[in-house]
Coordinates of C-alpha atoms in Angstrom, one line a residue:
M1 CA -13.1 -93.1 -59.4
E2 CA -14.2 -93.2 -63.5
N3 CA -13.2 -92.3 -66.7
Y4 CA -15.5 -91.4 -69.7
I5 CA -15.4 -89.5 -72.9
D6 CA -18.5 -86.8 -73.5
I7 CA -19.6 -86.7 -76.7
K8 CA -21.8 -84.4 -76.7
T9 CA -19.2 -82.1 -76.7
I10 CA -16.9 -81.0 -80.4
P11 CA -14.0 -82.3 -80.1
N12 CA -15.6 -85.3 -77.5
C13 CA -13.7 -85.1 -73.8
K14 CA -12.3 -86.8 -71.6
I15 CA -13.1 -86.2 -68.0
E16 CA -10.4 -88.2 -65.9
E17 CA -12.2 -88.4 -61.9
G18 CA -9.5 -88.4 -59.2
K19 CA -8.5 -88.2 -55.9
F20 CA -6.2 -85.4 -53.9
E21 CA -4.1 -87.1 -51.0
W22 CA -6.8 -85.5 -48.7
G23 CA -9.4 -87.5 -50.7
E24 CA -10.8 -84.3 -52.2
P25 CA -12.4 -85.2 -55.5
Y26 CA -11.6 -83.2 -58.6
Q27 CA -12.3 -83.8 -62.8
D28 CA -9.6 -83.5 -65.0
Y29 CA -11.2 -82.3 -68.9
T30 CA -9.2 -82.9 -72.1
P31 CA -10.5 -82.0 -75.2
V32 CA -9.9 -84.8 -77.7
F33 CA -8.8 -83.3 -80.9
I34 CA -9.1 -84.2 -84.3
L35 CA -5.3 -84.2 -85.5
K36 CA -5.0 -85.2 -89.4
R37 CA -3.7 -83.1 -91.9
F38 CA -6.3 -82.1 -94.2
S39 CA -5.1 -80.3 -97.0
S40 CA -1.2 -79.4 -98.4
S41 CA -2.2 -75.7 -97.5
K42 CA -1.1 -74.8 -94.4
L43 CA -3.3 -72.0 -93.9
E44 CA -6.7 -73.9 -95.8
N45 CA -5.3 -76.6 -93.6
S46 CA -5.4 -74.8 -90.4
I47 CA -9.3 -73.5 -91.2
I48 CA -10.3 -77.2 -91.8
L49 CA -8.5 -78.2 -88.4
F50 CA -10.3 -76.0 -86.7
G51 CA -13.1 -76.2 -88.3
E52 CA -13.7 -79.7 -87.3
N53 CA -12.3 -79.3 -83.9
N54 CA -15.2 -76.3 -83.3
C55 CA -13.0 -73.2 -82.9
K56 CA -15.5 -70.6 -83.4
Q57 CA -13.4 -67.9 -82.1
Q58 CA -10.5 -68.7 -84.7
L59 CA -12.8 -69.3 -87.4
L60 CA -14.5 -66.0 -86.9
S61 CA -11.4 -64.0 -86.7
L62 CA -9.5 -65.6 -89.6
Y63 CA -13.0 -64.9 -91.5
N64 CA -12.3 -61.3 -90.2
V65 CA -8.7 -60.9 -91.4
I66 CA -8.9 -62.8 -94.9
I67 CA -12.3 -60.8 -95.8
N68 CA -10.2 -57.7 -94.9
N69 CA -7.1 -58.4 -96.7
E70 CA -5.1 -58.8 -93.6
E71 CA -3.4 -61.7 -94.0
F72 CA 0.2 -60.9 -94.1
E73 CA -0.3 -58.2 -90.9
R74 CA -2.6 -60.4 -88.4
I75 CA -2.0 -64.6 -89.4
E76 CA 0.8 -66.2 -87.4
N77 CA 2.7 -68.5 -89.3
Y78 CA 1.3 -67.4 -92.6
T79 CA 4.2 -68.2 -95.3
E80 CA 2.9 -65.7 -98.3
E81 CA 1.1 -68.8 -99.7
E82 CA -1.1 -68.3 -103.0
F83 CA -5.1 -68.7 -102.5
S84 CA -8.7 -68.3 -103.3
R85 CA -9.9 -65.1 -100.9
K86 CA -13.7 -66.3 -101.8
A87 CA -13.0 -69.9 -101.8
L88 CA -11.4 -69.6 -97.7
L89 CA -14.3 -67.4 -97.0
E90 CA -17.0 -70.3 -98.2
L91 CA -15.0 -73.2 -96.2
I92 CA -14.8 -70.8 -92.8
N93 CA -18.4 -70.0 -93.4
F94 CA -19.3 -73.3 -94.0
Y95 CA -17.7 -74.7 -90.6
I96 CA -19.2 -72.0 -89.3
N97 CA -22.2 -72.7 -89.7
K98 CA -21.6 -76.8 -89.3
N99 CA -20.7 -75.7 -85.4
E100 CA -22.9 -73.1 -84.7
N101 CA -25.4 -75.2 -82.1
L102 CA -22.2 -77.2 -81.0
V103 CA -21.1 -77.2 -77.3
A104 CA -17.1 -77.2 -77.4
P105 CA -15.5 -78.7 -73.4
W106 CA -14.3 -75.3 -72.8
E107 CA -17.9 -73.8 -73.2
K108 CA -19.8 -76.4 -70.9
Y109 CA -16.3 -76.8 -68.6
T110 CA -14.7 -75.0 -66.3
I111 CA -11.5 -75.8 -67.4
G112 CA -9.3 -72.9 -66.5
L113 CA -8.5 -72.6 -70.5
M114 CA -10.6 -71.1 -73.6
E115 CA -9.9 -71.9 -77.3
Y116 CA -7.3 -69.6 -77.8
D117 CA -5.3 -71.6 -75.4
Y118 CA -5.2 -75.1 -77.3
I119 CA -3.2 -73.8 -80.6
E120 CA -0.2 -74.7 -79.0
Y121 CA -1.2 -77.9 -77.8
I122 CA -2.8 -78.7 -81.1
E123 CA 0.6 -78.1 -83.3
K124 CA 2.7 -79.9 -80.8
Q125 CA 0.8 -82.7 -81.5
L126 CA 0.3 -82.5 -85.0
K127 CA 4.7 -81.3 -84.8
D128 CA 3.7 -78.7 -87.3
C129 CA 3.0 -75.2 -87.2
L130 CA -0.7 -73.4 -87.7
C131 CA -1.8 -70.5 -89.3
Y132 CA -3.9 -68.4 -86.3
V133 CA -4.9 -65.2 -85.3
K134 CA -3.2 -64.1 -82.1
I135 CA -6.4 -63.3 -79.9

């Protein structure tokens, strides 16, 4: 049985091989997220975390919500903090372009989970709430 890290996905993906009691092999896939604070702004920090971890759907959703001035209604854990709409849109756009040709583990492998399913996992690892759009 072999364990390894797939560095061709962003985030990287830890792959662990095992065998069921009856001998059938299986693989566990665990994304290795970049989990650190980048900004004191909860919204900006969430955007950077999603960008650094290739969460394309969340970036697109946040972009649409912010450009349409719907943050109060649609962003979970948004605390009405002051922000520059233009700066946040530019930051999101930067990450959308940066991640355009990158492949995420949930896109490459049949994991049974999608990008959105990992938000709670990331929050537990950070011991903090993220600002995100429910999909």
